PDB file of C-alpha atoms in Angstrom:
ATOM      1  CA  MET A   1      -4.605  -1.774 -18.018  1.00 91.00           C
ATOM      2  CA  THR A   2      -2.328   0.845 -16.452  1.00 95.00           C
ATOM      3  CA  ILE A   3      -3.689   1.941 -13.068  1.00 96.00           C
ATOM      4  CA  LEU A   4      -0.718   3.994 -11.816  1.00 97.00           C
ATOM      5  CA  GLU A   5       1.882   6.014 -13.688  1.00 97.00           C
ATOM      6  CA  THR A   6       4.542   8.572 -12.849  1.00 97.00           C
ATOM      7  CA  LYS A   7       6.195  10.851 -15.384  1.00 96.00           C
ATOM      8  CA  SER A   8       9.528  12.615 -14.741  1.00 96.00           C
ATOM      9  CA  LEU A   9       8.734  12.718 -11.039  1.00 97.00           C
ATOM     10  CA  ARG A  10      11.105  14.925  -9.052  1.00 96.00           C
ATOM     11  CA  LYS A  11      11.258  16.015  -5.425  1.00 96.00           C
ATOM     12  CA  ILE A  12      13.930  18.450  -4.283  1.00 96.00           C
ATOM     13  CA  TYR A  13      14.449  19.446  -0.678  1.00 93.00           C
ATOM     14  CA  GLY A  14      16.495  22.468   0.349  1.00 90.00           C
ATOM     15  CA  SER A  15      18.418  24.746  -1.972  1.00 87.00           C
ATOM     16  CA  GLY A  16      21.962  25.658  -2.965  1.00 86.00           C
ATOM     17  CA  GLU A  17      24.623  23.444  -1.402  1.00 86.00           C
ATOM     18  CA  ALA A  18      21.993  21.867   0.863  1.00 89.00           C
ATOM     19  CA  GLU A  19      19.824  20.789  -2.089  1.00 91.00           C
ATOM     20  CA  VAL A  20      18.821  17.120  -2.002  1.00 91.00           C
ATOM     21  CA  HIS A  21      17.243  15.339  -4.975  1.00 92.00           C
ATOM     22  CA  ALA A  22      15.082  12.800  -3.133  1.00 95.00           C
ATOM     23  CA  LEU A  23      13.481  11.800  -6.459  1.00 95.00           C
ATOM     24  CA  ASP A  24      15.339  12.507  -9.659  1.00 94.00           C
ATOM     25  CA  GLY A  25      13.120  11.869 -12.673  1.00 95.00           C
ATOM     26  CA  VAL A  26      11.168   8.705 -11.853  1.00 95.00           C
ATOM     27  CA  ASP A  27       9.127   7.111 -14.645  1.00 96.00           C
ATOM     28  CA  LEU A  28       7.032   4.192 -13.430  1.00 96.00           C
ATOM     29  CA  THR A  29       4.046   2.230 -14.727  1.00 96.00           C
ATOM     30  CA  VAL A  30       1.973  -0.205 -12.671  1.00 96.00           C
ATOM     31  CA  GLU A  31      -0.704  -2.431 -14.171  1.00 95.00           C
ATOM     32  CA  LYS A  32      -4.079  -3.196 -12.589  1.00 94.00           C
ATOM     33  CA  GLY A  33      -3.821  -6.180 -10.242  1.00 93.00           C
ATOM     34  CA  GLU A  34      -0.026  -6.058 -10.064  1.00 94.00           C
ATOM     35  CA  PHE A  35       1.840  -6.533  -6.785  1.00 94.00           C
ATOM     36  CA  LEU A  36       4.944  -4.346  -7.009  1.00 96.00           C
ATOM     37  CA  ALA A  37       7.742  -4.154  -4.447  1.00 95.00           C
ATOM     38  CA  VAL A  38      10.029  -1.119  -4.283  1.00 96.00           C
ATOM     39  CA  VAL A  39      13.316  -1.871  -2.538  1.00 95.00           C
ATOM     40  CA  GLY A  40      16.150   0.386  -1.502  1.00 92.00           C
ATOM     41  CA  THR A  41      18.323   1.360   1.408  1.00 89.00           C
ATOM     42  CA  SER A  42      17.514   4.135   3.866  1.00 88.00           C
ATOM     43  CA  GLY A  43      17.685   7.472   2.054  1.00 88.00           C
ATOM     44  CA  SER A  44      17.275   5.932  -1.394  1.00 92.00           C
ATOM     45  CA  GLY A  45      14.011   7.777  -2.072  1.00 93.00           C
ATOM     46  CA  LYS A  46      11.576   4.891  -1.704  1.00 93.00           C
ATOM     47  CA  SER A  47       9.562   6.502   1.106  1.00 92.00           C
ATOM     48  CA  THR A  48       9.442   9.802  -0.774  1.00 94.00           C
ATOM     49  CA  LEU A  49       8.165   7.930  -3.820  1.00 96.00           C
ATOM     50  CA  LEU A  50       5.404   6.277  -1.781  1.00 94.00           C
ATOM     51  CA  HIS A  51       4.344   9.642  -0.346  1.00 94.00           C
ATOM     52  CA  MET A  52       4.106  11.057  -3.880  1.00 96.00           C
ATOM     53  CA  LEU A  53       2.133   8.066  -5.178  1.00 96.00           C
ATOM     54  CA  GLY A  54      -0.330   8.503  -2.316  1.00 95.00           C
ATOM     55  CA  GLY A  55      -0.691  12.262  -2.705  1.00 95.00           C
ATOM     56  CA  LEU A  56       0.670  12.806   0.804  1.00 94.00           C
ATOM     57  CA  ASP A  57       3.298  15.238  -0.468  1.00 93.00           C
ATOM     58  CA  ARG A  58       3.482  17.251  -3.671  1.00 94.00           C
ATOM     59  CA  PRO A  59       6.393  16.830  -6.111  1.00 96.00           C
ATOM     60  CA  THR A  60       8.721  19.586  -7.245  1.00 96.00           C
ATOM     61  CA  SER A  61       7.856  18.616 -10.823  1.00 96.00           C
ATOM     62  CA  GLY A  62       6.390  15.738 -12.794  1.00 96.00           C
ATOM     63  CA  SER A  63       3.067  13.959 -12.472  1.00 96.00           C
ATOM     64  CA  VAL A  64       1.378  11.020 -10.747  1.00 97.00           C
ATOM     65  CA  ILE A  65      -1.615   9.509 -12.530  1.00 97.00           C
ATOM     66  CA  VAL A  66      -3.909   7.216 -10.532  1.00 97.00           C
ATOM     67  CA  ASP A  67      -6.830   5.542 -12.291  1.00 95.00           C
ATOM     68  CA  GLY A  68      -6.595   8.069 -15.132  1.00 95.00           C
ATOM     69  CA  LYS A  69      -6.440  11.170 -12.901  1.00 95.00           C
ATOM     70  CA  ASP A  70      -3.401  13.433 -12.536  1.00 97.00           C
ATOM     71  CA  ILE A  71      -3.705  13.704  -8.772  1.00 97.00           C
ATOM     72  CA  PHE A  72      -1.615  16.862  -8.411  1.00 96.00           C
ATOM     73  CA  SER A  73      -3.920  18.743 -10.746  1.00 96.00           C
ATOM     74  CA  LEU A  74      -6.403  18.579  -7.851  1.00 96.00           C
ATOM     75  CA  LYS A  75      -6.662  21.196  -5.136  1.00 95.00           C
ATOM     76  CA  ASP A  76      -6.049  20.059  -1.564  1.00 94.00           C
ATOM     77  CA  GLU A  77      -9.662  19.305  -0.613  1.00 94.00           C
ATOM     78  CA  ALA A  78     -10.374  17.440  -3.855  1.00 96.00           C
ATOM     79  CA  LEU A  79      -7.104  15.517  -3.459  1.00 95.00           C
ATOM     80  CA  THR A  80      -8.111  14.476   0.068  1.00 93.00           C
ATOM     81  CA  ILE A  81     -11.427  13.105  -1.229  1.00 93.00           C
ATOM     82  CA  PHE A  82      -9.736  11.345  -4.156  1.00 95.00           C
ATOM     83  CA  ARG A  83      -7.157   9.803  -1.841  1.00 93.00           C
ATOM     84  CA  ARG A  84      -9.840   8.534   0.535  1.00 90.00           C
ATOM     85  CA  ARG A  85     -11.758   6.890  -2.308  1.00 92.00           C
ATOM     86  CA  LYS A  86      -8.986   5.636  -4.559  1.00 94.00           C
ATOM     87  CA  ILE A  87      -5.908   4.972  -2.419  1.00 95.00           C
ATOM     88  CA  GLY A  88      -5.614   2.563   0.496  1.00 94.00           C
ATOM     89  CA  PHE A  89      -2.709   2.713   2.941  1.00 94.00           C
ATOM     90  CA  VAL A  90      -1.068   0.042   5.078  1.00 93.00           C
ATOM     91  CA  PHE A  91       1.523   1.534   7.427  1.00 90.00           C
ATOM     92  CA  GLN A  92       4.272  -0.056   9.502  1.00 88.00           C
ATOM     93  CA  ASN A  93       2.639   1.241  12.696  1.00 90.00           C
ATOM     94  CA  TYR A  94      -0.885   0.042  11.737  1.00 91.00           C
ATOM     95  CA  ASN A  95      -2.510   3.463  12.476  1.00 92.00           C
ATOM     96  CA  LEU A  96      -5.663   1.939  13.931  1.00 95.00           C
ATOM     97  CA  VAL A  97      -8.016   4.081  16.030  1.00 96.00           C
ATOM     98  CA  PRO A  98      -7.615   2.731  19.589  1.00 96.00           C
ATOM     99  CA  VAL A  99     -11.167   3.518  20.770  1.00 97.00           C
ATOM    100  CA  LEU A 100     -12.808   1.733  17.815  1.00 97.00           C
ATOM    101  CA  ASN A 101     -13.191  -2.027  17.582  1.00 97.00           C
ATOM    102  CA  VAL A 102     -11.900  -4.090  14.669  1.00 97.00           C
ATOM    103  CA  PHE A 103     -15.038  -3.830  12.534  1.00 97.00           C
ATOM    104  CA  GLU A 104     -15.358  -0.082  13.167  1.00 97.00           C
ATOM    105  CA  ASN A 105     -11.727   0.431  12.141  1.00 97.00           C
ATOM    106  CA  ILE A 106     -12.242  -1.541   8.940  1.00 97.00           C
ATOM    107  CA  VAL A 107     -15.240   0.493   7.728  1.00 96.00           C
ATOM    108  CA  LEU A 108     -14.120   3.884   9.097  1.00 94.00           C
ATOM    109  CA  PRO A 109     -12.731   5.329   5.812  1.00 91.00           C
ATOM    110  CA  ILE A 110     -15.944   4.381   3.980  1.00 94.00           C
ATOM    111  CA  GLN A 111     -18.121   6.026   6.617  1.00 93.00           C
ATOM    112  CA  LEU A 112     -15.938   9.151   6.644  1.00 90.00           C
ATOM    113  CA  ASP A 113     -16.764   9.405   2.956  1.00 89.00           C
ATOM    114  CA  GLY A 114     -20.491   9.310   3.748  1.00 90.00           C
ATOM    115  CA  ARG A 115     -21.001   5.905   2.135  1.00 91.00           C
ATOM    116  CA  GLN A 116     -22.352   2.590   3.340  1.00 92.00           C
ATOM    117  CA  PRO A 117     -19.955  -0.381   3.334  1.00 91.00           C
ATOM    118  CA  ASP A 118     -20.569  -3.214   0.889  1.00 93.00           C
ATOM    119  CA  ARG A 119     -21.211  -5.661   3.724  1.00 94.00           C
ATOM    120  CA  ALA A 120     -20.919  -8.817   1.611  1.00 95.00           C
ATOM    121  CA  TYR A 121     -17.561  -7.637   0.261  1.00 94.00           C
ATOM    122  CA  VAL A 122     -16.325  -6.567   3.705  1.00 95.00           C
ATOM    123  CA  ASP A 123     -17.375  -9.926   5.167  1.00 95.00           C
ATOM    124  CA  GLN A 124     -15.410 -11.685   2.425  1.00 93.00           C
ATOM    125  CA  ILE A 125     -12.307  -9.665   3.304  1.00 93.00           C
ATOM    126  CA  ILE A 126     -12.774 -10.381   7.021  1.00 95.00           C
ATOM    127  CA  GLU A 127     -13.059 -14.108   6.319  1.00 93.00           C
ATOM    128  CA  THR A 128     -10.042 -14.119   4.004  1.00 91.00           C
ATOM    129  CA  LEU A 129      -7.926 -12.417   6.680  1.00 92.00           C
ATOM    130  CA  GLY A 130      -9.219 -14.632   9.501  1.00 92.00           C
ATOM    131  CA  LEU A 131     -10.715 -11.825  11.572  1.00 95.00           C
ATOM    132  CA  GLU A 132     -14.228 -13.217  12.087  1.00 95.00           C
ATOM    133  CA  ASN A 133     -13.712 -13.798  15.816  1.00 95.00           C
ATOM    134  CA  LYS A 134     -11.966 -10.469  16.479  1.00 96.00           C
ATOM    135  CA  LEU A 135     -14.534  -7.958  15.232  1.00 97.00           C
ATOM    136  CA  ARG A 136     -15.497  -6.666  18.687  1.00 97.00           C
ATOM    137  CA  ASN A 137     -11.911  -6.467  19.968  1.00 97.00           C
ATOM    138  CA  LEU A 138     -10.147  -3.164  20.458  1.00 97.00           C
ATOM    139  CA  PRO A 139      -6.707  -2.847  18.787  1.00 96.00           C
ATOM    140  CA  ASN A 140      -4.786  -3.053  22.066  1.00 95.00           C
ATOM    141  CA  ASN A 141      -6.218  -6.540  22.597  1.00 95.00           C
ATOM    142  CA  LEU A 142      -4.663  -7.784  19.354  1.00 95.00           C
ATOM    143  CA  SER A 143      -1.184  -8.985  18.471  1.00 93.00           C
ATOM    144  CA  GLY A 144       0.917  -6.995  16.002  1.00 92.00           C
ATOM    145  CA  GLY A 145       0.123  -9.451  13.228  1.00 92.00           C
ATOM    146  CA  GLN A 146      -3.592  -9.229  13.939  1.00 94.00           C
ATOM    147  CA  GLN A 147      -3.465  -5.425  13.948  1.00 95.00           C
ATOM    148  CA  GLN A 148      -1.746  -5.471  10.563  1.00 93.00           C
ATOM    149  CA  ARG A 149      -4.468  -7.774   9.234  1.00 93.00           C
ATOM    150  CA  VAL A 150      -7.039  -5.196  10.350  1.00 95.00           C
ATOM    151  CA  ALA A 151      -5.037  -2.477   8.575  1.00 94.00           C
ATOM    152  CA  ILE A 152      -5.031  -4.570   5.378  1.00 94.00           C
ATOM    153  CA  ALA A 153      -8.797  -5.169   5.690  1.00 94.00           C
ATOM    154  CA  ARG A 154      -9.375  -1.428   6.172  1.00 95.00           C
ATOM    155  CA  ALA A 155      -7.331  -0.640   3.059  1.00 94.00           C
ATOM    156  CA  LEU A 156      -9.227  -3.203   0.973  1.00 93.00           C
ATOM    157  CA  ALA A 157     -12.734  -2.392   2.208  1.00 93.00           C
ATOM    158  CA  ALA A 158     -13.075   0.891   0.314  1.00 91.00           C
ATOM    159  CA  LYS A 159     -12.242  -0.866  -3.009  1.00 92.00           C
ATOM    160  CA  PRO A 160      -9.374   1.519  -3.823  1.00 94.00           C
ATOM    161  CA  ALA A 161      -7.629   1.711  -7.183  1.00 94.00           C
ATOM    162  CA  ILE A 162      -4.303   1.030  -5.441  1.00 96.00           C
ATOM    163  CA  ILE A 163      -3.010   0.039  -2.010  1.00 95.00           C
ATOM    164  CA  LEU A 164       0.282   1.535  -0.831  1.00 96.00           C
ATOM    165  CA  ALA A 165       2.057  -0.512   1.828  1.00 94.00           C
ATOM    166  CA  ASP A 166       4.864   1.214   3.750  1.00 92.00           C
ATOM    167  CA  GLU A 167       7.186  -1.413   5.317  1.00 90.00           C
ATOM    168  CA  PRO A 168       4.090  -3.434   6.335  1.00 90.00           C
ATOM    169  CA  THR A 169       6.162  -6.085   8.140  1.00 88.00           C
ATOM    170  CA  GLY A 170       8.608  -3.665   9.778  1.00 86.00           C
ATOM    171  CA  ASN A 171       7.280  -4.218  13.324  1.00 86.00           C
ATOM    172  CA  LEU A 172       6.629  -7.946  13.003  1.00 88.00           C
ATOM    173  CA  ASP A 173       8.720 -11.022  13.772  1.00 87.00           C
ATOM    174  CA  SER A 174       9.920 -13.240  10.950  1.00 87.00           C
ATOM    175  CA  GLN A 175       7.082 -15.802  11.025  1.00 88.00           C
ATOM    176  CA  THR A 176       4.358 -13.175  11.370  1.00 89.00           C
ATOM    177  CA  SER A 177       5.963 -11.218   8.535  1.00 88.00           C
ATOM    178  CA  GLN A 178       5.688 -14.256   6.276  1.00 88.00           C
ATOM    179  CA  ASP A 179       2.037 -14.721   7.309  1.00 89.00           C
ATOM    180  CA  VAL A 180       1.162 -11.082   6.595  1.00 88.00           C
ATOM    181  CA  MET A 181       2.968 -11.153   3.252  1.00 90.00           C
ATOM    182  CA  GLY A 182       1.119 -14.319   2.320  1.00 89.00           C
ATOM    183  CA  LEU A 183      -2.166 -12.572   3.091  1.00 87.00           C
ATOM    184  CA  LEU A 184      -1.181  -9.520   1.039  1.00 90.00           C
ATOM    185  CA  LYS A 185      -0.380 -11.842  -1.861  1.00 90.00           C
ATOM    186  CA  VAL A 186      -3.659 -13.728  -1.489  1.00 90.00           C
ATOM    187  CA  THR A 187      -5.742 -10.550  -1.292  1.00 87.00           C
ATOM    188  CA  SER A 188      -3.935  -9.108  -4.306  1.00 89.00           C
ATOM    189  CA  GLN A 189      -4.903 -12.160  -6.335  1.00 90.00           C
ATOM    190  CA  LYS A 190      -8.374 -12.794  -4.888  1.00 89.00           C
ATOM    191  CA  PHE A 191      -9.619  -9.212  -5.170  1.00 90.00           C
ATOM    192  CA  ALA A 192      -7.532  -8.212  -8.242  1.00 90.00           C
ATOM    193  CA  GLN A 193      -6.053  -5.519  -6.011  1.00 93.00           C
ATOM    194  CA  THR A 194      -3.098  -3.420  -7.145  1.00 95.00           C
ATOM    195  CA  ILE A 195      -0.469  -3.156  -4.393  1.00 95.00           C
ATOM    196  CA  VAL A 196       2.716  -1.101  -4.268  1.00 96.00           C
ATOM    197  CA  MET A 197       4.877  -1.988  -1.287  1.00 95.00           C
ATOM    198  CA  ILE A 198       8.134  -0.440  -0.138  1.00 94.00           C
ATOM    199  CA  THR A 199      10.543  -2.543   1.868  1.00 92.00           C
ATOM    200  CA  HIS A 200      14.221  -2.842   2.676  1.00 88.00           C
ATOM    201  CA  ASN A 201      13.799  -6.604   3.117  1.00 87.00           C
ATOM    202  CA  GLU A 202      15.016  -8.516   0.056  1.00 87.00           C
ATOM    203  CA  GLU A 203      13.328 -11.771   1.077  1.00 88.00           C
ATOM    204  CA  ILE A 204       9.971 -10.069   1.603  1.00 89.00           C
ATOM    205  CA  SER A 205      10.225  -8.354  -1.795  1.00 91.00           C
ATOM    206  CA  GLN A 206      10.451 -11.714  -3.561  1.00 90.00           C
ATOM    207  CA  MET A 207       6.782 -12.388  -2.798  1.00 89.00           C
ATOM    208  CA  ALA A 208       5.729  -9.582  -5.169  1.00 92.00           C
ATOM    209  CA  ASP A 209       5.107  -9.956  -8.907  1.00 93.00           C
ATOM    210  CA  ARG A 210       7.789  -7.413  -9.792  1.00 95.00           C
ATOM    211  CA  VAL A 211      10.624  -5.715  -7.918  1.00 96.00           C
ATOM    212  CA  ILE A 212      12.116  -2.337  -8.702  1.00 96.00           C
ATOM    213  CA  ARG A 213      15.244  -1.047  -7.009  1.00 95.00           C
ATOM    214  CA  ILE A 214      15.623   2.642  -6.260  1.00 95.00           C
ATOM    215  CA  GLU A 215      18.955   4.316  -5.493  1.00 94.00           C
ATOM    216  CA  ASP A 216      19.723   8.016  -5.126  1.00 93.00           C
ATOM    217  CA  GLY A 217      16.190   8.905  -6.190  1.00 94.00           C
ATOM    218  CA  ARG A 218      16.321   6.939  -9.443  1.00 94.00           C
ATOM    219  CA  ILE A 219      15.018   3.550 -10.530  1.00 94.00           C
ATOM    220  CA  ARG A 220      18.111   1.438 -11.156  1.00 92.00           C
ATOM    221  CA  SER A 221      16.506  -1.885 -12.042  1.00 88.00           C
ATOM    222  CA  SER A 222      13.183  -3.642 -12.550  1.00 87.00           C
ATOM    223  CA  HIS A 223      12.559  -7.359 -12.836  1.00 88.00           C
ATOM    224  CA  GLU A 224       9.653  -9.776 -12.792  1.00 88.00           C
ATOM    225  CA  ILE A 225       9.547 -12.524 -10.171  1.00 81.00           C
ATOM    226  CA  VAL A 226       9.238 -15.872 -11.917  1.00 71.00           C
ATOM    227  CA  ARG A 227       7.918 -18.695  -9.732  1.00 60.00           C
ATOM    228  CA  LYS A 228       6.316 -22.057 -10.261  1.00 58.00           C
ATOM    229  CA  PRO A 229       2.510 -22.133  -9.847  1.00 56.00           C
ATOM    230  CA  GLU A 230       2.747 -24.333  -6.741  1.00 51.00           C
ATOM    231  CA  GLN A 231       4.930 -21.731  -5.022  1.00 52.00           C
ATOM    232  CA  ASP A 232       2.026 -19.311  -4.819  1.00 52.00           C
ATOM    233  CA  GLY A 233      -0.090 -22.054  -3.297  1.00 48.00           C
ATOM    234  CA  GLU A 234       2.583 -22.801  -0.720  1.00 47.00           C
ATOM    235  CA  ARG A 235       2.962 -19.159   0.263  1.00 43.00           C
ATOM    236  CA  GLY A 236      -0.771 -18.450   0.369  1.00 42.00           C
TER     237      GLY A 236
END
């Protein structure tokens, strides 16, 4: 089942001689439960693509369809509500609220939407990510890896159609990066969660199910990651 699709997606900044084609006709399909990595160098268009997929910026032309809805057919307020309910974000800088404890950060997006958290589901996420003993801690009492685990839990808790991860290991050391990526992989499989991650790190990208490479605003290649079944067990 296709959960995310872009059609002829374009984003142009500036005009005349200063015109920059950040995205130049991107066609992309992501299936439900897929873990997709988007790789590219700085300025390749990968961050622009993520912003479009998340409805954080509007394209010059083309469409983004999330869970059957053309998100840019929505007006700003409706798009904000849709994004809160259907799209989870994991950022490089965690973006946790410093005055809220771990549990409050995890359920914040759900409460902002006027809903009650599915406590059994949230508890399962907390256990999977090893946060049971940190729920009363404030973010500044956590390591970077622990803060990123909270950010992942927050993204999962609202049961979004997709999670968009923007360089999720960018501020972490090598070992912690591997741990966080292992958890992303586990949560993708355990909760059938669709994840699109952008990264410049080739090694990190190999933990996804599929890798696409973007250059000059265009998708240049796409390939599946083939691994033995025991490899997933080792990484998880």
